[in-house]
GROMACS .gro file of C-alpha atoms in nm:
model
  270
    1MET     CA    1  -5.239   3.005   5.507
    2CYS     CA    2  -5.607   3.023   5.413
    3ALA     CA    3  -5.523   3.230   5.106
    4ALA     CA    4  -5.262   2.977   4.994
    5VAL     CA    5  -5.509   2.690   5.034
    6TYR     CA    6  -5.773   2.885   4.839
    7VAL     CA    7  -5.531   2.961   4.554
    8LEU     CA    8  -5.406   2.603   4.544
    9SER     CA    9  -5.757   2.457   4.537
   10THR     CA   10  -5.864   2.703   4.267
   11VAL     CA   11  -5.564   2.627   4.045
   12THR     CA   12  -5.609   2.251   4.100
   13GLY     CA   13  -5.977   2.272   4.010
   14TYR     CA   14  -5.897   2.476   3.699
   15VAL     CA   15  -5.628   2.234   3.581
   16LEU     CA   16  -5.848   1.929   3.638
   17THR     CA   17  -6.148   2.089   3.466
   18SER     CA   18  -5.935   2.199   3.173
   19ALA     CA   19  -5.782   1.852   3.134
   20LEU     CA   20  -6.124   1.686   3.153
   21LEU     CA   21  -6.280   1.915   2.893
   22LEU     CA   22  -5.977   1.883   2.665
   23LYS     CA   23  -6.023   1.506   2.680
   24CYS     CA   24  -6.403   1.521   2.650
   25PRO     CA   25  -6.493   1.846   2.470
   26THR     CA   26  -6.851   1.734   2.400
   27LEU     CA   27  -6.928   1.789   2.769
   28LEU     CA   28  -6.925   2.161   2.692
   29HIS     CA   29  -6.950   2.190   2.312
   30ARG     CA   30  -7.163   2.037   2.040
   31ARG     CA   31  -6.968   1.785   1.836
   32LYS     CA   32  -6.904   1.884   1.475
   33ARG     CA   33  -6.984   1.640   1.199
   34GLU     CA   34  -6.666   1.477   1.075
   35ARG     CA   35  -6.631   1.565   0.706
   36PHE     CA   36  -6.335   1.347   0.611
   37ILE     CA   37  -5.999   1.229   0.739
   38SER     CA   38  -5.683   1.304   0.543
   39LYS     CA   39  -5.349   1.153   0.640
   40HIS     CA   40  -5.181   1.195   0.301
   41ILE     CA   41  -5.212   1.542   0.145
   42SER     CA   42  -5.062   1.622  -0.195
   43HIS     CA   43  -4.929   1.977  -0.172
   44ARG     CA   44  -4.991   2.151  -0.506
   45GLY     CA   45  -5.071   1.804  -0.636
   46GLY     CA   46  -4.728   1.675  -0.539
   47ALA     CA   47  -4.490   1.948  -0.654
   48GLY     CA   48  -4.183   1.727  -0.618
   49GLU     CA   49  -4.313   1.462  -0.857
   50ASN     CA   50  -4.491   1.663  -1.129
   51LEU     CA   51  -4.527   2.025  -1.235
   52GLU     CA   52  -4.719   2.179  -0.949
   53ASN     CA   53  -5.093   2.248  -0.972
   54THR     CA   54  -5.141   2.076  -1.307
   55MET     CA   55  -5.406   1.818  -1.392
   56ALA     CA   56  -5.128   1.566  -1.451
   57ALA     CA   57  -4.999   1.624  -1.097
   58PHE     CA   58  -5.346   1.586  -0.946
   59LYS     CA   59  -5.418   1.268  -1.144
   60HIS     CA   60  -5.084   1.120  -1.041
   61ALA     CA   61  -5.156   1.195  -0.674
   62VAL     CA   62  -5.505   1.046  -0.689
   63ASP     CA   63  -5.375   0.738  -0.869
   64LEU     CA   64  -5.126   0.689  -0.584
   65GLY     CA   65  -5.412   0.701  -0.336
   66THR     CA   66  -5.374   1.048  -0.182
   67ASP     CA   67  -5.642   1.148   0.070
   68MET     CA   68  -5.653   1.514  -0.028
   69LEU     CA   69  -5.538   1.752  -0.301
   70GLU     CA   70  -5.400   2.088  -0.188
   71LEU     CA   71  -5.410   2.369  -0.442
   72ASP     CA   72  -5.407   2.747  -0.478
   73CYS     CA   73  -5.651   2.977  -0.656
   74HIS     CA   74  -5.633   3.309  -0.837
   75LEU     CA   75  -5.869   3.508  -1.058
   76THR     CA   76  -5.793   3.595  -1.421
   77LYS     CA   77  -5.879   3.920  -1.595
   78ASP     CA   78  -6.202   3.766  -1.727
   79GLU     CA   79  -6.282   3.639  -1.375
   80GLN     CA   80  -6.205   3.272  -1.425
   81VAL     CA   81  -6.092   3.082  -1.114
   82VAL     CA   82  -5.759   2.921  -1.200
   83VAL     CA   83  -5.532   2.687  -1.005
   84SER     CA   84  -5.193   2.849  -0.955
   85HIS     CA   85  -4.972   2.921  -0.656
   86ASP     CA   86  -4.814   3.244  -0.778
   87GLY     CA   87  -5.011   3.548  -0.881
   88ASP     CA   88  -4.701   3.660  -1.071
   89LEU     CA   89  -4.622   3.438  -1.371
   90GLN     CA   90  -4.248   3.506  -1.365
   91ARG     CA   91  -4.138   3.197  -1.169
   92SER     CA   92  -4.381   2.951  -1.321
   93CYS     CA   93  -4.410   3.074  -1.680
   94GLY     CA   94  -4.119   3.313  -1.732
   95ILE     CA   95  -4.357   3.600  -1.805
   96ASN     CA   96  -4.344   3.930  -1.616
   97ALA     CA   97  -4.718   3.964  -1.570
   98ASP     CA   98  -4.990   3.892  -1.316
   99ILE     CA   99  -5.264   3.634  -1.366
  100SER     CA  100  -5.519   3.901  -1.283
  101SER     CA  101  -5.409   4.106  -1.586
  102ILE     CA  102  -5.449   3.827  -1.843
  103ALA     CA  103  -5.761   3.653  -1.976
  104TYR     CA  104  -5.771   3.278  -1.919
  105ALA     CA  105  -5.744   3.189  -2.289
  106GLU     CA  106  -5.424   3.395  -2.312
  107LEU     CA  107  -5.241   3.247  -2.012
  108PRO     CA  108  -4.897   3.108  -2.106
  109PRO     CA  109  -4.797   2.747  -2.031
  110TYR     CA  110  -4.574   2.648  -1.743
  111LEU     CA  111  -4.200   2.630  -1.791
  112CYS     CA  112  -4.057   2.282  -1.853
  113LYS     CA  113  -3.867   2.294  -1.522
  114LEU     CA  114  -3.981   2.442  -1.192
  115GLY     CA  115  -3.807   2.474  -0.857
  116VAL     CA  116  -3.968   2.295  -0.563
  117THR     CA  117  -4.042   2.563  -0.304
  118PHE     CA  118  -3.983   2.360   0.011
  119GLN     CA  119  -3.677   2.165  -0.099
  120ARG     CA  120  -3.334   2.320  -0.142
  121ASP     CA  121  -3.179   2.273  -0.488
  122CYS     CA  122  -3.468   2.057  -0.606
  123TYR     CA  123  -3.637   2.094  -0.944
  124CYS     CA  124  -3.920   1.913  -1.114
  125GLU     CA  125  -3.935   1.859  -1.488
  126GLY     CA  126  -4.283   1.817  -1.630
  127GLY     CA  127  -4.424   1.611  -1.912
  128GLU     CA  128  -4.673   1.719  -2.173
  129ASP     CA  129  -4.915   1.890  -1.933
  130LYS     CA  130  -4.798   2.248  -1.879
  131HIS     CA  131  -5.148   2.396  -1.875
  132ILE     CA  132  -5.282   2.615  -1.591
  133PRO     CA  133  -5.617   2.448  -1.509
  134LEU     CA  134  -5.947   2.592  -1.399
  135LEU     CA  135  -6.075   2.500  -1.053
  136LYS     CA  136  -6.387   2.354  -1.213
  137ASP     CA  137  -6.163   2.117  -1.414
  138VAL     CA  138  -6.030   1.974  -1.088
  139PHE     CA  139  -6.379   1.939  -0.942
  140GLU     CA  140  -6.505   1.761  -1.254
  141ALA     CA  141  -6.207   1.526  -1.278
  142PHE     CA  142  -6.199   1.427  -0.909
  143PRO     CA  143  -6.556   1.452  -0.776
  144ASN     CA  144  -6.493   1.233  -0.471
  145THR     CA  145  -6.151   1.359  -0.365
  146PRO     CA  146  -6.128   1.612  -0.080
  147VAL     CA  147  -5.966   1.939  -0.184
  148ASN     CA  148  -5.786   2.197   0.029
  149ILE     CA  149  -5.814   2.540  -0.138
  150ASP     CA  150  -5.573   2.820  -0.051
  151ILE     CA  151  -5.734   3.153  -0.144
  152LYS     CA  152  -5.416   3.335  -0.241
  153VAL     CA  153  -5.543   3.693  -0.256
  154ASN     CA  154  -5.787   3.900  -0.054
  155ASN     CA  155  -6.040   3.934  -0.334
  156ASP     CA  156  -6.414   3.928  -0.264
  157THR     CA  157  -6.497   3.818  -0.619
  158LEU     CA  158  -6.252   3.527  -0.600
  159ILE     CA  159  -6.397   3.411  -0.268
  160LYS     CA  160  -6.753   3.436  -0.401
  161LYS     CA  161  -6.674   3.247  -0.722
  162VAL     CA  162  -6.491   2.968  -0.539
  163SER     CA  163  -6.788   2.930  -0.307
  164GLU     CA  164  -7.026   2.917  -0.605
  165LEU     CA  165  -6.817   2.644  -0.769
  166VAL     CA  166  -6.807   2.440  -0.448
  167VAL     CA  167  -7.186   2.462  -0.421
  168GLN     CA  168  -7.237   2.395  -0.794
  169TYR     CA  169  -7.037   2.074  -0.776
  170ASN     CA  170  -7.191   1.972  -0.442
  171ARG     CA  171  -6.856   1.973  -0.263
  172GLU     CA  172  -6.927   2.150   0.065
  173ASN     CA  173  -6.856   1.823   0.248
  174LEU     CA  174  -6.539   1.758   0.047
  175THR     CA  175  -6.374   2.098   0.056
  176VAL     CA  176  -6.180   2.305   0.306
  177TRP     CA  177  -6.060   2.658   0.230
  178GLY     CA  178  -5.876   2.948   0.384
  179ASN     CA  179  -5.540   3.122   0.397
  180ALA     CA  180  -5.268   3.225   0.641
  181SER     CA  181  -5.443   3.564   0.654
  182ASN     CA  182  -5.712   3.585   0.920
  183GLN     CA  183  -5.897   3.848   0.716
  184ILE     CA  184  -5.934   3.611   0.420
  185VAL     CA  185  -6.049   3.324   0.645
  186LYS     CA  186  -6.315   3.549   0.801
  187LYS     CA  187  -6.441   3.645   0.455
  188CYS     CA  188  -6.452   3.280   0.350
  189TYR     CA  189  -6.653   3.186   0.656
  190LYS     CA  190  -6.889   3.478   0.606
  191GLU     CA  191  -6.940   3.394   0.237
  192ASN     CA  192  -7.023   3.029   0.305
  193PRO     CA  193  -7.015   2.895   0.663
  194HIS     CA  194  -7.102   2.547   0.533
  195ILE     CA  195  -6.753   2.503   0.384
  196PRO     CA  196  -6.501   2.415   0.658
  197VAL     CA  197  -6.225   2.671   0.708
  198LEU     CA  198  -5.859   2.641   0.802
  199PHE     CA  199  -5.692   2.808   1.097
  200SER     CA  200  -5.513   3.123   0.983
  201LEU     CA  201  -5.162   3.194   1.112
  202PRO     CA  202  -5.281   3.439   1.383
  203ARG     CA  203  -5.541   3.187   1.492
  204VAL     CA  204  -5.277   2.910   1.511
  205LEU     CA  205  -5.071   3.130   1.743
  206GLN     CA  206  -5.382   3.203   1.946
  207LEU     CA  207  -5.459   2.833   1.956
  208LEU     CA  208  -5.113   2.759   2.094
  209GLY     CA  209  -5.159   3.023   2.362
  210LEU     CA  210  -5.499   2.885   2.460
  211PHE     CA  211  -5.369   2.529   2.464
  212TYR     CA  212  -5.069   2.593   2.688
  213THR     CA  213  -5.266   2.812   2.931
  214GLY     CA  214  -5.543   2.555   2.964
  215LEU     CA  215  -5.808   2.788   2.823
  216LEU     CA  216  -5.863   2.602   2.494
  217PRO     CA  217  -6.147   2.371   2.616
  218PHE     CA  218  -6.353   2.676   2.714
  219VAL     CA  219  -6.331   2.854   2.376
  220PRO     CA  220  -6.561   2.766   2.081
  221LEU     CA  221  -6.385   2.720   1.745
  222LYS     CA  222  -6.536   2.785   1.403
  223GLU     CA  223  -6.235   2.632   1.223
  224GLN     CA  224  -6.224   2.258   1.161
  225PHE     CA  225  -5.885   2.200   0.998
  226LEU     CA  226  -5.540   2.279   1.128
  227GLU     CA  227  -5.223   2.318   0.921
  228ILE     CA  228  -4.893   2.374   1.101
  229PRO     CA  229  -4.577   2.368   0.888
  230MET     CA  230  -4.319   2.204   1.113
  231PRO     CA  231  -4.029   2.449   1.171
  232SER     CA  232  -3.781   2.170   1.094
  233ILE     CA  233  -3.860   2.238   0.729
  234ILE     CA  234  -3.583   2.497   0.758
  235THR     CA  235  -3.337   2.206   0.727
  236LYS     CA  236  -3.468   2.150   0.374
  237LEU     CA  237  -3.430   2.515   0.282
  238LYS     CA  238  -3.086   2.568   0.437
  239ASP     CA  239  -2.782   2.349   0.483
  240PRO     CA  240  -2.840   2.180   0.824
  241ASN     CA  241  -2.466   2.193   0.893
  242ARG     CA  242  -2.480   2.574   0.880
  243LEU     CA  243  -2.750   2.606   1.146
  244THR     CA  244  -2.630   2.740   1.480
  245ARG     CA  245  -2.684   2.545   1.801
  246SER     CA  246  -2.949   2.792   1.918
  247GLN     CA  247  -3.134   2.760   1.584
  248ARG     CA  248  -3.139   2.383   1.618
  249ILE     CA  249  -3.270   2.402   1.975
  250MET     CA  250  -3.542   2.652   1.881
  251THR     CA  251  -3.644   2.439   1.582
  252TRP     CA  252  -3.669   2.131   1.803
  253LEU     CA  253  -3.875   2.314   2.066
  254ALA     CA  254  -4.109   2.460   1.803
  255ASP     CA  255  -4.154   2.118   1.640
  256THR     CA  256  -4.229   1.960   1.978
  257CYS     CA  257  -4.488   2.226   2.068
  258GLY     CA  258  -4.659   2.187   1.730
  259PHE     CA  259  -4.657   1.807   1.758
  260PHE     CA  260  -4.821   1.803   2.100
  261LEU     CA  261  -5.080   2.055   1.986
  262LEU     CA  262  -5.172   1.840   1.687
  263MET     CA  263  -5.185   1.526   1.901
  264SER     CA  264  -5.382   1.675   2.187
  265VAL     CA  265  -5.623   1.928   2.041
  266HIS     CA  266  -5.959   1.777   1.957
  267LEU     CA  267  -6.121   1.994   1.690
  268GLY     CA  268  -6.458   1.831   1.721
  269ALA     CA  269  -6.604   2.108   1.937
  270GLU     CA  270  -6.806   2.400   1.811
   0.00000   0.00000   0.00000
């Protein structure tokens, strides 16, 4: 009886403490300075409305009032930081070559028509701008717009050069960077801890585990931005009518877990 009471009181105390600290994380952690708030993010500049990752796409998104531009970076043969999702130019330019093997001045233009990655049977036809831009072009054109940079390859030189550009254009408070790879995120943070980093995929899974076990309020977090693609995106990639009942249930459960995590986790603690 005494053991049961002890266990019950311990669990109750743990649950109450966890709930309190989740609600008021500054009781245990120092509050991070809020860099910016982004409710509308233009993925690749709005890949469904313009050719992805082009200056025309970014300008269109900013003109519409987007809160943040999301883009991807690679390094050319002559070590220029370019904005492109694919390292291989086959899909975007119709050339069987890697960006890293070609000097910037020799990069081919985009194709006139590109498939939209996250939408089944959807294509975007571009206008006159089919040019692969430099990251510095984006920084110069949109000095006050927050930018989310996906470091596409585990390359120390790329990470260093992106950091140098962010510092050069005084954008440490307007930039977030990272990748799904935890190794790349660690390198980004080590290179420049003043630029906020994203949660990598392993860290997102860890975050979910911490959240649902009540341990999250007790763990310091270096990341400040969280991206969780909702699993229901599968309905845009596959015919929803061909999904099995179990797939639909799992998708709904995964969406619900991600939603509650986004709504409940306060990332203001360090």
